[in-house]
């Protein structure tokens, strides 16, 4: 009941297994520019993007970078939704479990570097990804191997993305 009240506080819908999901269309991506994902060069360096596709040190928002296999670019709407999910999770940790908040996010850009889970329909194993930026398009840009890892036989193009800590706290049969 307490979890339901907290979800209602943040206007969050629950999936039948107790998790909160964002449905999204898969689009493969292998390279990007910092300006295209709305993340600073400094932040990308912190995430391990130190050189561009040609091996030159990363210094410009217009350099082309090779997307790391685990990294994903999410739509603005997903980032904003996950901020609400993070606030629900932080409240849950504090009020239900007596722990410290984990996320403490102010806006979607604070989510960059955090983990998400990608889950295809009709499967029971998720793939871990890391948020590396945002797009105005309503798609999940990720490496083709990341998308393929979620699927048994590449049987579709729409999956769900979950904020990393949510299924660990809320998944239930």
PDB file of N, CA and C in Angstrom, residues 21-28 117-128 140 142-161:
ATOM      1  N   UNK A  21       8.092   1.144 -16.011  1.00  0.00           N
ATOM      2  CA  UNK A  21       8.782   1.023 -17.294  1.00  0.00           C
ATOM      3  C   UNK A  21       8.460   2.188 -18.212  1.00  0.00           C
ATOM      4  N   UNK A  22       9.381   2.431 -19.134  1.00  0.00           N
ATOM      5  CA  UNK A  22       9.169   3.411 -20.191  1.00  0.00           C
ATOM      6  C   UNK A  22       9.317   2.661 -21.506  1.00  0.00           C
ATOM      7  N   UNK A  23       8.222   2.519 -22.252  1.00  0.00           N
ATOM      8  CA  UNK A  23       8.264   1.817 -23.534  1.00  0.00           C
ATOM      9  C   UNK A  23       8.880   2.706 -24.599  1.00  0.00           C
ATOM     10  N   UNK A  24       9.685   2.090 -25.460  1.00  0.00           N
ATOM     11  CA  UNK A  24      10.494   2.881 -26.374  1.00  0.00           C
ATOM     12  C   UNK A  24      10.877   2.059 -27.599  1.00  0.00           C
ATOM     13  N   UNK A  25      11.051   2.733 -28.712  1.00  0.00           N
ATOM     14  CA  UNK A  25      11.459   2.081 -29.952  1.00  0.00           C
ATOM     15  C   UNK A  25      12.982   2.029 -30.021  1.00  0.00           C
ATOM     16  N   UNK A  26      13.517   0.887 -30.444  1.00  0.00           N
ATOM     17  CA  UNK A  26      14.963   0.693 -30.567  1.00  0.00           C
ATOM     18  C   UNK A  26      15.481   1.285 -31.872  1.00  0.00           C
ATOM     19  N   UNK A  27      16.580   1.993 -31.799  1.00  0.00           N
ATOM     20  CA  UNK A  27      17.278   2.476 -32.992  1.00  0.00           C
ATOM     21  C   UNK A  27      18.770   2.263 -32.761  1.00  0.00           C
ATOM     22  N   UNK A  28      19.438   1.547 -33.682  1.00  0.00           N
ATOM     23  CA  UNK A  28      20.878   1.321 -33.516  1.00  0.00           C
ATOM     24  C   UNK A  28      21.686   2.597 -33.749  1.00  0.00           C
ATOM     25  N   UNK A 117      17.999  -0.442 -17.240  1.00  0.00           N
ATOM     26  CA  UNK A 117      17.859  -1.803 -17.735  1.00  0.00           C
ATOM     27  C   UNK A 117      16.993  -1.781 -18.980  1.00  0.00           C
ATOM     28  N   UNK A 118      17.419  -2.494 -20.010  1.00  0.00           N
ATOM     29  CA  UNK A 118      16.619  -2.659 -21.214  1.00  0.00           C
ATOM     30  C   UNK A 118      16.001  -4.040 -21.195  1.00  0.00           C
ATOM     31  N   UNK A 119      14.717  -4.111 -21.529  1.00  0.00           N
ATOM     32  CA  UNK A 119      14.000  -5.376 -21.444  1.00  0.00           C
ATOM     33  C   UNK A 119      13.069  -5.502 -22.637  1.00  0.00           C
ATOM     34  N   UNK A 120      13.234  -6.578 -23.392  1.00  0.00           N
ATOM     35  CA  UNK A 120      12.360  -6.844 -24.532  1.00  0.00           C
ATOM     36  C   UNK A 120      11.104  -7.564 -24.056  1.00  0.00           C
ATOM     37  N   UNK A 121       9.995  -7.397 -24.799  1.00  0.00           N
ATOM     38  CA  UNK A 121       8.780  -8.135 -24.430  1.00  0.00           C
ATOM     39  C   UNK A 121       9.011  -9.642 -24.501  1.00  0.00           C
ATOM     40  N   UNK A 122       8.333 -10.370 -23.671  1.00  0.00           N
ATOM     41  CA  UNK A 122       8.368 -11.836 -23.676  1.00  0.00           C
ATOM     42  C   UNK A 122       9.734 -12.406 -23.318  1.00  0.00           C
ATOM     43  N   UNK A 123      10.556 -11.627 -22.633  1.00  0.00           N
ATOM     44  CA  UNK A 123      11.826 -12.138 -22.114  1.00  0.00           C
ATOM     45  C   UNK A 123      11.863 -11.855 -20.624  1.00  0.00           C
ATOM     46  N   UNK A 124      12.753 -12.523 -19.928  1.00  0.00           N
ATOM     47  CA  UNK A 124      12.813 -12.330 -18.481  1.00  0.00           C
ATOM     48  C   UNK A 124      14.177 -11.863 -18.002  1.00  0.00           C
ATOM     49  N   UNK A 125      15.075 -11.578 -18.929  1.00  0.00           N
ATOM     50  CA  UNK A 125      16.408 -11.107 -18.543  1.00  0.00           C
ATOM     51  C   UNK A 125      16.654  -9.734 -19.153  1.00  0.00           C
ATOM     52  N   UNK A 126      17.044  -8.798 -18.315  1.00  0.00           N
ATOM     53  CA  UNK A 126      17.311  -7.437 -18.773  1.00  0.00           C
ATOM     54  C   UNK A 126      18.791  -7.267 -19.082  1.00  0.00           C
ATOM     55  N   UNK A 127      19.084  -6.237 -19.862  1.00  0.00           N
ATOM     56  CA  UNK A 127      20.453  -5.866 -20.196  1.00  0.00           C
ATOM     57  C   UNK A 127      20.748  -4.521 -19.549  1.00  0.00           C
ATOM     58  N   UNK A 128      21.875  -4.404 -18.883  1.00  0.00           N
ATOM     59  CA  UNK A 128      22.247  -3.165 -18.201  1.00  0.00           C
ATOM     60  C   UNK A 128      22.852  -2.192 -19.201  1.00  0.00           C
ATOM     61  N   UNK A 140      15.190   4.907 -28.338  1.00  0.00           N
ATOM     62  CA  UNK A 140      16.362   4.573 -27.539  1.00  0.00           C
ATOM     63  C   UNK A 140      17.502   4.288 -28.506  1.00  0.00           C
ATOM     64  N   UNK A 142      21.063   3.072 -29.110  1.00  0.00           N
ATOM     65  CA  UNK A 142      22.047   2.247 -28.419  1.00  0.00           C
ATOM     66  C   UNK A 142      22.800   1.427 -29.453  1.00  0.00           C
ATOM     67  N   UNK A 143      23.918   0.884 -29.039  1.00  0.00           N
ATOM     68  CA  UNK A 143      24.738   0.050 -29.916  1.00  0.00           C
ATOM     69  C   UNK A 143      23.900  -1.139 -30.396  1.00  0.00           C
ATOM     70  N   UNK A 144      24.072  -1.552 -31.638  1.00  0.00           N
ATOM     71  CA  UNK A 144      23.314  -2.710 -32.142  1.00  0.00           C
ATOM     72  C   UNK A 144      23.480  -3.960 -31.278  1.00  0.00           C
ATOM     73  N   UNK A 145      24.650  -4.150 -30.681  1.00  0.00           N
ATOM     74  CA  UNK A 145      24.851  -5.314 -29.817  1.00  0.00           C
ATOM     75  C   UNK A 145      24.029  -5.216 -28.538  1.00  0.00           C
ATOM     76  N   UNK A 146      23.846  -4.006 -28.024  1.00  0.00           N
ATOM     77  CA  UNK A 146      23.029  -3.823 -26.822  1.00  0.00           C
ATOM     78  C   UNK A 146      21.576  -4.174 -27.118  1.00  0.00           C
ATOM     79  N   UNK A 147      21.072  -3.667 -28.244  1.00  0.00           N
ATOM     80  CA  UNK A 147      19.700  -4.001 -28.629  1.00  0.00           C
ATOM     81  C   UNK A 147      19.545  -5.503 -28.855  1.00  0.00           C
ATOM     82  N   UNK A 148      20.496  -6.118 -29.540  1.00  0.00           N
ATOM     83  CA  UNK A 148      20.421  -7.549 -29.841  1.00  0.00           C
ATOM     84  C   UNK A 148      20.483  -8.394 -28.566  1.00  0.00           C
ATOM     85  N   UNK A 149      21.223  -7.938 -27.572  1.00  0.00           N
ATOM     86  CA  UNK A 149      21.377  -8.704 -26.335  1.00  0.00           C
ATOM     87  C   UNK A 149      20.064  -8.830 -25.562  1.00  0.00           C
ATOM     88  N   UNK A 150      19.138  -7.907 -25.784  1.00  0.00           N
ATOM     89  CA  UNK A 150      17.855  -7.950 -25.078  1.00  0.00           C
ATOM     90  C   UNK A 150      16.901  -8.977 -25.677  1.00  0.00           C
ATOM     91  N   UNK A 151      17.167  -9.431 -26.873  1.00  0.00           N
ATOM     92  CA  UNK A 151      16.189 -10.208 -27.621  1.00  0.00           C
ATOM     93  C   UNK A 151      16.639 -11.640 -27.835  1.00  0.00           C
ATOM     94  N   UNK A 152      15.660 -12.521 -27.940  1.00  0.00           N
ATOM     95  CA  UNK A 152      15.967 -13.923 -28.232  1.00  0.00           C
ATOM     96  C   UNK A 152      16.378 -14.088 -29.683  1.00  0.00           C
ATOM     97  N   UNK A 153      15.656 -13.422 -30.605  1.00  0.00           N
ATOM     98  CA  UNK A 153      15.940 -13.596 -32.035  1.00  0.00           C
ATOM     99  C   UNK A 153      15.707 -12.305 -32.812  1.00  0.00           C
ATOM    100  N   UNK A 154      15.975 -11.190 -32.193  1.00  0.00           N
ATOM    101  CA  UNK A 154      15.734  -9.844 -32.819  1.00  0.00           C
ATOM    102  C   UNK A 154      14.345  -9.744 -33.404  1.00  0.00           C
ATOM    103  N   UNK A 155      13.322 -10.114 -32.567  1.00  0.00           N
ATOM    104  CA  UNK A 155      11.949 -10.275 -33.025  1.00  0.00           C
ATOM    105  C   UNK A 155      11.086  -9.022 -32.953  1.00  0.00           C
ATOM    106  N   UNK A 156      11.653  -7.860 -32.832  1.00  0.00           N
ATOM    107  CA  UNK A 156      10.848  -6.657 -32.781  1.00  0.00           C
ATOM    108  C   UNK A 156      11.703  -5.428 -32.657  1.00  0.00           C
ATOM    109  N   UNK A 157      11.031  -4.297 -32.491  1.00  0.00           N
ATOM    110  CA  UNK A 157      11.787  -3.051 -32.423  1.00  0.00           C
ATOM    111  C   UNK A 157      11.360  -2.157 -31.274  1.00  0.00           C
ATOM    112  N   UNK A 158      10.536  -2.674 -30.373  1.00  0.00           N
ATOM    113  CA  UNK A 158      10.143  -1.861 -29.224  1.00  0.00           C
ATOM    114  C   UNK A 158      10.383  -2.634 -27.940  1.00  0.00           C
ATOM    115  N   UNK A 159      11.009  -1.967 -26.994  1.00  0.00           N
ATOM    116  CA  UNK A 159      11.337  -2.562 -25.713  1.00  0.00           C
ATOM    117  C   UNK A 159      10.954  -1.593 -24.602  1.00  0.00           C
ATOM    118  N   UNK A 160      11.270  -1.979 -23.386  1.00  0.00           N
ATOM    119  CA  UNK A 160      11.064  -1.112 -22.232  1.00  0.00           C
ATOM    120  C   UNK A 160      12.417  -0.793 -21.621  1.00  0.00           C
ATOM    121  N   UNK A 161      12.502   0.374 -21.019  1.00  0.00           N
ATOM    122  CA  UNK A 161      13.689   0.777 -20.277  1.00  0.00           C
ATOM    123  C   UNK A 161      13.232   1.034 -18.840  1.00  0.00           C
TER     124      UNK A 161
END
